[in-house]
Protein backbone atom coordinates (compact mmCIF):
# COMPACT_ATOMS: atom_id res chain seq x y z
CA UNK A 1 0.00 0.00 0.00
CA UNK A 2 2.75 2.46 0.88
CA UNK A 3 4.30 4.38 -1.99
CA UNK A 4 7.72 5.98 -2.18
CA UNK A 5 5.99 9.21 -1.11
CA UNK A 6 4.87 7.61 2.12
CA UNK A 7 8.16 8.37 3.88
CA UNK A 8 7.00 11.93 4.62
CA UNK A 9 3.74 10.66 6.07
CA UNK A 10 5.45 8.02 8.17
CA UNK A 11 7.78 10.58 9.73
CA UNK A 12 4.82 12.66 10.86
CA UNK A 13 2.77 9.74 12.08
CA UNK A 14 3.38 8.84 15.68
CA UNK A 15 0.35 6.62 16.23
CA UNK A 16 -1.09 4.12 13.84
CA UNK A 17 -4.35 4.96 12.16
CA UNK A 18 -7.09 2.33 12.12
CA UNK A 19 -9.55 2.17 9.26
CA UNK A 20 -12.81 0.24 9.52
CA UNK A 21 -13.64 -0.52 5.96
CA UNK A 22 -15.21 -2.89 3.45
CA UNK A 23 -13.29 -3.73 0.28
CA UNK A 24 -16.18 -3.25 -2.14
CA UNK A 25 -17.60 -0.04 -0.63
CA UNK A 26 -17.11 3.14 -2.65
CA UNK A 27 -17.06 5.24 0.55
CA UNK A 28 -14.22 3.08 1.77
CA UNK A 29 -12.38 3.34 -1.54
CA UNK A 30 -12.24 7.13 -1.32
CA UNK A 31 -10.84 7.07 2.18
CA UNK A 32 -8.23 4.47 1.23
CA UNK A 33 -7.29 6.54 -1.83
CA UNK A 34 -6.86 9.66 0.37
CA UNK A 35 -4.75 7.74 2.91
CA UNK A 36 -2.56 6.32 0.16
CA UNK A 37 -2.17 9.63 -1.67
CA UNK A 38 -0.98 11.10 1.59
CA UNK A 39 1.29 8.14 2.18
CA UNK A 40 -0.23 7.33 5.55
CA UNK A 41 0.04 3.87 7.00
CA UNK A 42 -3.01 2.38 8.62
CA UNK A 43 -4.26 -0.78 10.17
CA UNK A 44 -7.10 -2.27 8.16
CA UNK A 45 -10.15 -3.43 10.12
CA UNK A 46 -12.55 -5.25 7.82
CA UNK A 47 -16.29 -4.84 8.36
CA UNK A 48 -18.24 -7.33 6.27
CA UNK A 49 -21.37 -5.49 5.14
CA UNK A 50 -22.88 -8.62 3.59
CA UNK A 51 -22.72 -10.33 6.99
CA UNK A 52 -24.30 -7.26 8.64
CA UNK A 53 -21.23 -6.48 10.75
CA UNK A 54 -22.01 -2.75 10.40
CA UNK A 55 -24.92 -3.35 12.79
CA UNK A 56 -22.87 -5.05 15.51
CA UNK A 57 -23.20 -3.17 18.82
CA UNK A 58 -19.40 -2.77 19.06
CA UNK A 59 -19.26 -1.16 15.60
CA UNK A 60 -22.28 1.06 16.34
CA UNK A 61 -20.31 2.52 19.24
CA UNK A 62 -17.84 3.80 16.62
CA UNK A 63 -20.43 4.87 14.06
CA UNK A 64 -24.03 5.10 15.27
CA UNK A 65 -25.15 5.41 11.62
CA UNK A 66 -23.97 1.82 11.02
CA UNK A 67 -21.89 2.45 7.90
CA UNK A 68 -18.26 2.24 6.84
CA UNK A 69 -15.85 3.95 6.88
CA UNK A 70 -14.62 4.84 10.35
CA UNK A 71 -11.15 6.20 11.06
CA UNK A 72 -9.61 5.94 14.51
CA UNK A 73 -6.64 8.21 15.12
CA UNK A 74 -5.63 7.90 18.78
CA UNK A 75 -8.55 9.36 20.74
CA UNK A 76 -10.26 10.68 17.61
CA UNK A 77 -13.02 8.53 16.11
CA UNK A 78 -14.31 9.91 12.83
CA UNK A 79 -17.03 8.46 10.65
CA UNK A 80 -18.29 9.50 7.23
CA UNK A 81 -15.82 9.49 4.36
CA UNK A 82 -16.04 13.24 3.71
CA UNK A 83 -15.39 14.08 7.36
CA UNK A 84 -12.51 11.59 7.43
CA UNK A 85 -10.91 13.00 4.29
CA UNK A 86 -11.21 16.60 5.55
CA UNK A 87 -9.70 15.51 8.88
CA UNK A 88 -6.79 13.87 7.08
CA UNK A 89 -6.32 16.99 4.97
CA UNK A 90 -6.14 19.17 8.11
CA UNK A 91 -4.04 16.86 10.24
CA UNK A 92 -1.70 15.56 7.56
CA UNK A 93 -1.23 18.48 5.15
CA UNK A 94 1.50 16.80 3.09
CA UNK A 95 0.39 15.82 -0.41
CA UNK A 96 -2.67 18.11 -0.29
CA UNK A 97 -5.84 16.77 -1.84
CA UNK A 98 -7.46 20.15 -2.46
CA UNK A 99 -6.33 23.17 -4.48
CA UNK A 100 -5.59 26.39 -2.56
CA UNK A 101 -7.74 28.60 -4.75
CA UNK A 102 -11.16 28.97 -3.08
CA UNK A 103 -13.07 28.94 -6.36
CA UNK A 104 -11.40 25.71 -7.42
CA UNK A 105 -11.98 24.30 -3.95
CA UNK A 106 -15.68 25.14 -4.31
CA UNK A 107 -15.83 23.14 -7.56
CA UNK A 108 -14.28 20.20 -5.72
CA UNK A 109 -16.77 20.53 -2.87
CA UNK A 110 -19.69 20.63 -5.30
CA UNK A 111 -18.47 17.50 -7.10
CA UNK A 112 -17.94 15.85 -3.73
CA UNK A 113 -21.40 16.83 -2.60
CA UNK A 114 -23.03 15.32 -5.71
CA UNK A 115 -21.31 12.00 -5.04
CA UNK A 116 -21.81 12.08 -1.25
CA UNK A 117 -25.42 13.18 -1.17
CA UNK A 118 -27.03 12.75 -4.59
CA UNK A 119 -25.55 9.45 -5.80
CA UNK A 120 -24.01 7.07 -3.28
CA UNK A 121 -26.32 7.25 -0.26
CA UNK A 122 -29.39 6.79 -2.46
CA UNK A 123 -28.29 3.31 -3.40
CA UNK A 124 -26.34 2.00 -0.45
CA UNK A 125 -27.05 -1.47 0.87
CA UNK A 126 -29.73 -0.39 3.35
CA UNK A 127 -31.65 1.62 0.74
CA UNK A 128 -31.33 -1.13 -1.89
CA UNK A 129 -32.70 -3.71 0.52
CA UNK A 130 -35.61 -1.38 1.26
CA UNK A 131 -36.32 -0.78 -2.45
CA UNK A 132 -36.19 -4.56 -3.01
CA UNK A 133 -38.61 -5.21 -0.14
CA UNK A 134 -41.11 -2.58 -1.25
CA UNK A 135 -40.85 -2.87 -5.03
CA UNK A 136 -39.54 -6.41 -5.53
CA UNK A 137 -36.05 -7.48 -6.71
CA UNK A 138 -36.63 -6.08 -10.23
CA UNK A 139 -37.06 -2.59 -8.83
CA UNK A 140 -33.45 -2.36 -7.66
CA UNK A 141 -31.53 -1.95 -10.93
CA UNK A 142 -33.78 0.76 -12.48
CA UNK A 143 -33.58 2.65 -9.19
CA UNK A 144 -29.78 2.50 -9.09
CA UNK A 145 -29.55 3.46 -12.78
CA UNK A 146 -31.82 6.48 -12.36
CA UNK A 147 -29.89 7.76 -9.36
CA UNK A 148 -26.49 7.31 -11.01
CA UNK A 149 -27.64 8.77 -14.34
CA UNK A 150 -29.01 11.90 -12.65
CA UNK A 151 -25.88 12.36 -10.54
CA UNK A 152 -23.44 11.76 -13.40
CA UNK A 153 -25.36 14.17 -15.65
CA UNK A 154 -24.98 16.85 -12.98
CA UNK A 155 -21.31 15.99 -12.49
CA UNK A 156 -20.58 16.26 -16.22
CA UNK A 157 -22.23 19.68 -16.38
CA UNK A 158 -20.33 20.89 -13.36
CA UNK A 159 -16.95 19.60 -14.49
CA UNK A 160 -17.19 20.46 -18.19
CA UNK A 161 -15.19 23.66 -17.79
CA UNK A 162 -12.79 22.35 -15.18
CA UNK A 163 -11.66 18.88 -16.12
CA UNK A 164 -8.15 18.25 -17.37
CA UNK A 165 -5.91 15.43 -16.39
CA UNK A 166 -8.13 15.07 -13.35
CA UNK A 167 -11.84 15.75 -12.83
CA UNK A 168 -10.79 19.16 -11.55
CA UNK A 169 -7.33 20.34 -12.41
CA UNK A 170 -4.82 19.87 -15.17
N1 LIG B 1 -21.98 9.45 3.79
C1 LIG B 1 -21.36 8.22 4.21
C2 LIG B 1 -22.12 7.06 3.63
C3 LIG B 1 -21.64 5.74 4.21
C4 LIG B 1 -22.27 4.54 3.52
O1 LIG B 1 -23.38 4.60 2.95
N2 LIG B 1 -21.53 3.43 3.56
C5 LIG B 1 -22.01 2.21 2.94
C6 LIG B 1 -20.92 1.55 2.12
S1 LIG B 1 -20.41 2.57 0.76
C7 LIG B 1 -22.40 1.26 4.04
O2 LIG B 1 -21.67 1.07 4.99
N3 LIG B 1 -23.58 0.67 3.90
C8 LIG B 1 -24.05 -0.27 4.85
C9 LIG B 1 -25.54 -0.36 4.85
O3 LIG B 1 -26.18 0.35 4.04
O4 LIG B 1 -26.04 -1.14 5.67
C10 LIG B 1 -19.88 8.20 3.80
O5 LIG B 1 -19.54 8.79 2.76
O6 LIG B 1 -19.06 7.63 4.51
mmCIF file of C-alpha atoms and ligand atoms in Angstrom:
data_model
loop_
_atom_site.group_PDB
_atom_site.id
_atom_site.type_symbol
_atom_site.label_atom_id
_atom_site.label_comp_id
_atom_site.label_asym_id
_atom_site.label_seq_id
_atom_site.Cartn_x
_atom_site.Cartn_y
_atom_site.Cartn_z
ATOM 1 C CA UNK A 1 0.000 0.000 0.000
ATOM 2 C CA UNK A 2 2.753 2.463 0.879
ATOM 3 C CA UNK A 3 4.299 4.380 -1.994
ATOM 4 C CA UNK A 4 7.724 5.982 -2.181
ATOM 5 C CA UNK A 5 5.987 9.210 -1.113
ATOM 6 C CA UNK A 6 4.870 7.606 2.117
ATOM 7 C CA UNK A 7 8.160 8.375 3.876
ATOM 8 C CA UNK A 8 6.995 11.935 4.622
ATOM 9 C CA UNK A 9 3.740 10.662 6.072
ATOM 10 C CA UNK A 10 5.448 8.023 8.170
ATOM 11 C CA UNK A 11 7.784 10.575 9.734
ATOM 12 C CA UNK A 12 4.820 12.659 10.863
ATOM 13 C CA UNK A 13 2.775 9.740 12.082
ATOM 14 C CA UNK A 14 3.383 8.844 15.682
ATOM 15 C CA UNK A 15 0.353 6.621 16.234
ATOM 16 C CA UNK A 16 -1.087 4.118 13.835
ATOM 17 C CA UNK A 17 -4.354 4.962 12.164
ATOM 18 C CA UNK A 18 -7.088 2.326 12.116
ATOM 19 C CA UNK A 19 -9.548 2.175 9.259
ATOM 20 C CA UNK A 20 -12.805 0.235 9.519
ATOM 21 C CA UNK A 21 -13.640 -0.523 5.956
ATOM 22 C CA UNK A 22 -15.210 -2.892 3.447
ATOM 23 C CA UNK A 23 -13.287 -3.731 0.283
ATOM 24 C CA UNK A 24 -16.181 -3.250 -2.144
ATOM 25 C CA UNK A 25 -17.601 -0.044 -0.631
ATOM 26 C CA UNK A 26 -17.109 3.143 -2.649
ATOM 27 C CA UNK A 27 -17.063 5.238 0.550
ATOM 28 C CA UNK A 28 -14.216 3.082 1.775
ATOM 29 C CA UNK A 29 -12.381 3.344 -1.544
ATOM 30 C CA UNK A 30 -12.242 7.127 -1.319
ATOM 31 C CA UNK A 31 -10.844 7.073 2.178
ATOM 32 C CA UNK A 32 -8.229 4.473 1.231
ATOM 33 C CA UNK A 33 -7.295 6.545 -1.829
ATOM 34 C CA UNK A 34 -6.860 9.655 0.367
ATOM 35 C CA UNK A 35 -4.747 7.742 2.911
ATOM 36 C CA UNK A 36 -2.559 6.317 0.164
ATOM 37 C CA UNK A 37 -2.173 9.630 -1.670
ATOM 38 C CA UNK A 38 -0.978 11.102 1.595
ATOM 39 C CA UNK A 39 1.293 8.140 2.176
ATOM 40 C CA UNK A 40 -0.234 7.331 5.549
ATOM 41 C CA UNK A 41 0.042 3.866 6.997
ATOM 42 C CA UNK A 42 -3.006 2.384 8.623
ATOM 43 C CA UNK A 43 -4.263 -0.780 10.169
ATOM 44 C CA UNK A 44 -7.099 -2.274 8.161
ATOM 45 C CA UNK A 45 -10.150 -3.432 10.121
ATOM 46 C CA UNK A 46 -12.549 -5.247 7.815
ATOM 47 C CA UNK A 47 -16.288 -4.838 8.364
ATOM 48 C CA UNK A 48 -18.245 -7.326 6.270
ATOM 49 C CA UNK A 49 -21.372 -5.491 5.140
ATOM 50 C CA UNK A 50 -22.882 -8.616 3.593
ATOM 51 C CA UNK A 51 -22.718 -10.332 6.990
ATOM 52 C CA UNK A 52 -24.297 -7.259 8.637
ATOM 53 C CA UNK A 53 -21.235 -6.480 10.752
ATOM 54 C CA UNK A 54 -22.015 -2.750 10.403
ATOM 55 C CA UNK A 55 -24.925 -3.350 12.788
ATOM 56 C CA UNK A 56 -22.868 -5.046 15.510
ATOM 57 C CA UNK A 57 -23.200 -3.170 18.825
ATOM 58 C CA UNK A 58 -19.404 -2.766 19.057
ATOM 59 C CA UNK A 59 -19.260 -1.164 15.599
ATOM 60 C CA UNK A 60 -22.283 1.057 16.338
ATOM 61 C CA UNK A 61 -20.315 2.520 19.240
ATOM 62 C CA UNK A 62 -17.835 3.803 16.618
ATOM 63 C CA UNK A 63 -20.435 4.865 14.057
ATOM 64 C CA UNK A 64 -24.030 5.104 15.269
ATOM 65 C CA UNK A 65 -25.151 5.413 11.619
ATOM 66 C CA UNK A 66 -23.970 1.820 11.021
ATOM 67 C CA UNK A 67 -21.887 2.455 7.901
ATOM 68 C CA UNK A 68 -18.265 2.244 6.838
ATOM 69 C CA UNK A 69 -15.851 3.953 6.877
ATOM 70 C CA UNK A 70 -14.624 4.839 10.349
ATOM 71 C CA UNK A 71 -11.155 6.201 11.057
ATOM 72 C CA UNK A 72 -9.606 5.938 14.506
ATOM 73 C CA UNK A 73 -6.641 8.209 15.118
ATOM 74 C CA UNK A 74 -5.631 7.903 18.781
ATOM 75 C CA UNK A 75 -8.548 9.356 20.741
ATOM 76 C CA UNK A 76 -10.261 10.680 17.609
ATOM 77 C CA UNK A 77 -13.021 8.529 16.106
ATOM 78 C CA UNK A 78 -14.306 9.910 12.834
ATOM 79 C CA UNK A 79 -17.025 8.459 10.646
ATOM 80 C CA UNK A 80 -18.285 9.504 7.229
ATOM 81 C CA UNK A 81 -15.822 9.489 4.363
ATOM 82 C CA UNK A 82 -16.039 13.242 3.708
ATOM 83 C CA UNK A 83 -15.392 14.080 7.364
ATOM 84 C CA UNK A 84 -12.514 11.586 7.425
ATOM 85 C CA UNK A 85 -10.914 13.004 4.288
ATOM 86 C CA UNK A 86 -11.206 16.597 5.553
ATOM 87 C CA UNK A 87 -9.701 15.512 8.882
ATOM 88 C CA UNK A 88 -6.793 13.871 7.082
ATOM 89 C CA UNK A 89 -6.319 16.989 4.970
ATOM 90 C CA UNK A 90 -6.135 19.175 8.108
ATOM 91 C CA UNK A 91 -4.039 16.863 10.240
ATOM 92 C CA UNK A 92 -1.701 15.556 7.555
ATOM 93 C CA UNK A 93 -1.228 18.476 5.145
ATOM 94 C CA UNK A 94 1.495 16.797 3.090
ATOM 95 C CA UNK A 95 0.393 15.819 -0.406
ATOM 96 C CA UNK A 96 -2.674 18.109 -0.287
ATOM 97 C CA UNK A 97 -5.840 16.766 -1.839
ATOM 98 C CA UNK A 98 -7.456 20.148 -2.459
ATOM 99 C CA UNK A 99 -6.331 23.174 -4.476
ATOM 100 C CA UNK A 100 -5.593 26.390 -2.556
ATOM 101 C CA UNK A 101 -7.743 28.605 -4.748
ATOM 102 C CA UNK A 102 -11.159 28.974 -3.076
ATOM 103 C CA UNK A 103 -13.072 28.941 -6.362
ATOM 104 C CA UNK A 104 -11.401 25.711 -7.416
ATOM 105 C CA UNK A 105 -11.983 24.304 -3.955
ATOM 106 C CA UNK A 106 -15.683 25.136 -4.313
ATOM 107 C CA UNK A 107 -15.827 23.138 -7.560
ATOM 108 C CA UNK A 108 -14.283 20.196 -5.722
ATOM 109 C CA UNK A 109 -16.774 20.530 -2.873
ATOM 110 C CA UNK A 110 -19.694 20.628 -5.295
ATOM 111 C CA UNK A 111 -18.471 17.504 -7.099
ATOM 112 C CA UNK A 112 -17.943 15.851 -3.727
ATOM 113 C CA UNK A 113 -21.401 16.826 -2.604
ATOM 114 C CA UNK A 114 -23.025 15.325 -5.711
ATOM 115 C CA UNK A 115 -21.306 11.999 -5.043
ATOM 116 C CA UNK A 116 -21.810 12.076 -1.254
ATOM 117 C CA UNK A 117 -25.415 13.181 -1.170
ATOM 118 C CA UNK A 118 -27.032 12.751 -4.594
ATOM 119 C CA UNK A 119 -25.552 9.454 -5.803
ATOM 120 C CA UNK A 120 -24.008 7.074 -3.283
ATOM 121 C CA UNK A 121 -26.318 7.247 -0.257
ATOM 122 C CA UNK A 122 -29.386 6.788 -2.455
ATOM 123 C CA UNK A 123 -28.287 3.306 -3.399
ATOM 124 C CA UNK A 124 -26.338 2.004 -0.450
ATOM 125 C CA UNK A 125 -27.049 -1.468 0.874
ATOM 126 C CA UNK A 126 -29.733 -0.395 3.349
ATOM 127 C CA UNK A 127 -31.647 1.623 0.736
ATOM 128 C CA UNK A 128 -31.331 -1.131 -1.889
ATOM 129 C CA UNK A 129 -32.701 -3.706 0.525
ATOM 130 C CA UNK A 130 -35.613 -1.380 1.258
ATOM 131 C CA UNK A 131 -36.318 -0.778 -2.455
ATOM 132 C CA UNK A 132 -36.185 -4.563 -3.007
ATOM 133 C CA UNK A 133 -38.608 -5.208 -0.141
ATOM 134 C CA UNK A 134 -41.111 -2.583 -1.250
ATOM 135 C CA UNK A 135 -40.849 -2.866 -5.028
ATOM 136 C CA UNK A 136 -39.538 -6.409 -5.526
ATOM 137 C CA UNK A 137 -36.047 -7.481 -6.708
ATOM 138 C CA UNK A 138 -36.626 -6.079 -10.231
ATOM 139 C CA UNK A 139 -37.057 -2.591 -8.828
ATOM 140 C CA UNK A 140 -33.454 -2.357 -7.663
ATOM 141 C CA UNK A 141 -31.531 -1.954 -10.928
ATOM 142 C CA UNK A 142 -33.778 0.756 -12.477
ATOM 143 C CA UNK A 143 -33.585 2.650 -9.191
ATOM 144 C CA UNK A 144 -29.783 2.505 -9.094
ATOM 145 C CA UNK A 145 -29.548 3.462 -12.776
ATOM 146 C CA UNK A 146 -31.822 6.480 -12.365
ATOM 147 C CA UNK A 147 -29.886 7.762 -9.358
ATOM 148 C CA UNK A 148 -26.485 7.305 -11.012
ATOM 149 C CA UNK A 149 -27.641 8.773 -14.335
ATOM 150 C CA UNK A 150 -29.006 11.900 -12.649
ATOM 151 C CA UNK A 151 -25.880 12.363 -10.540
ATOM 152 C CA UNK A 152 -23.437 11.762 -13.403
ATOM 153 C CA UNK A 153 -25.355 14.171 -15.649
ATOM 154 C CA UNK A 154 -24.980 16.847 -12.982
ATOM 155 C CA UNK A 155 -21.306 15.993 -12.493
ATOM 156 C CA UNK A 156 -20.584 16.258 -16.216
ATOM 157 C CA UNK A 157 -22.234 19.680 -16.384
ATOM 158 C CA UNK A 158 -20.330 20.895 -13.357
ATOM 159 C CA UNK A 159 -16.953 19.600 -14.492
ATOM 160 C CA UNK A 160 -17.190 20.458 -18.186
ATOM 161 C CA UNK A 161 -15.194 23.657 -17.791
ATOM 162 C CA UNK A 162 -12.788 22.345 -15.176
ATOM 163 C CA UNK A 163 -11.664 18.878 -16.119
ATOM 164 C CA UNK A 164 -8.154 18.250 -17.366
ATOM 165 C CA UNK A 165 -5.906 15.433 -16.390
ATOM 166 C CA UNK A 166 -8.128 15.065 -13.353
ATOM 167 C CA UNK A 167 -11.841 15.747 -12.829
ATOM 168 C CA UNK A 168 -10.793 19.164 -11.551
ATOM 169 C CA UNK A 169 -7.333 20.343 -12.414
ATOM 170 C CA UNK A 170 -4.822 19.872 -15.170
HETATM 171 N N1 LIG B 1 -21.979 9.446 3.793
HETATM 172 C C1 LIG B 1 -21.356 8.218 4.209
HETATM 173 C C2 LIG B 1 -22.117 7.059 3.628
HETATM 174 C C3 LIG B 1 -21.637 5.736 4.208
HETATM 175 C C4 LIG B 1 -22.274 4.540 3.521
HETATM 176 O O1 LIG B 1 -23.378 4.595 2.952
HETATM 177 N N2 LIG B 1 -21.535 3.427 3.556
HETATM 178 C C5 LIG B 1 -22.005 2.208 2.937
HETATM 179 C C6 LIG B 1 -20.916 1.554 2.116
HETATM 180 S S1 LIG B 1 -20.409 2.571 0.756
HETATM 181 C C7 LIG B 1 -22.400 1.255 4.041
HETATM 182 O O2 LIG B 1 -21.671 1.072 4.985
HETATM 183 N N3 LIG B 1 -23.576 0.669 3.904
HETATM 184 C C8 LIG B 1 -24.051 -0.269 4.846
HETATM 185 C C9 LIG B 1 -25.540 -0.361 4.846
HETATM 186 O O3 LIG B 1 -26.185 0.351 4.040
HETATM 187 O O4 LIG B 1 -26.042 -1.136 5.671
HETATM 188 C C10 LIG B 1 -19.882 8.203 3.795
HETATM 189 O O5 LIG B 1 -19.544 8.794 2.755
HETATM 190 O O6 LIG B 1 -19.060 7.627 4.515
#
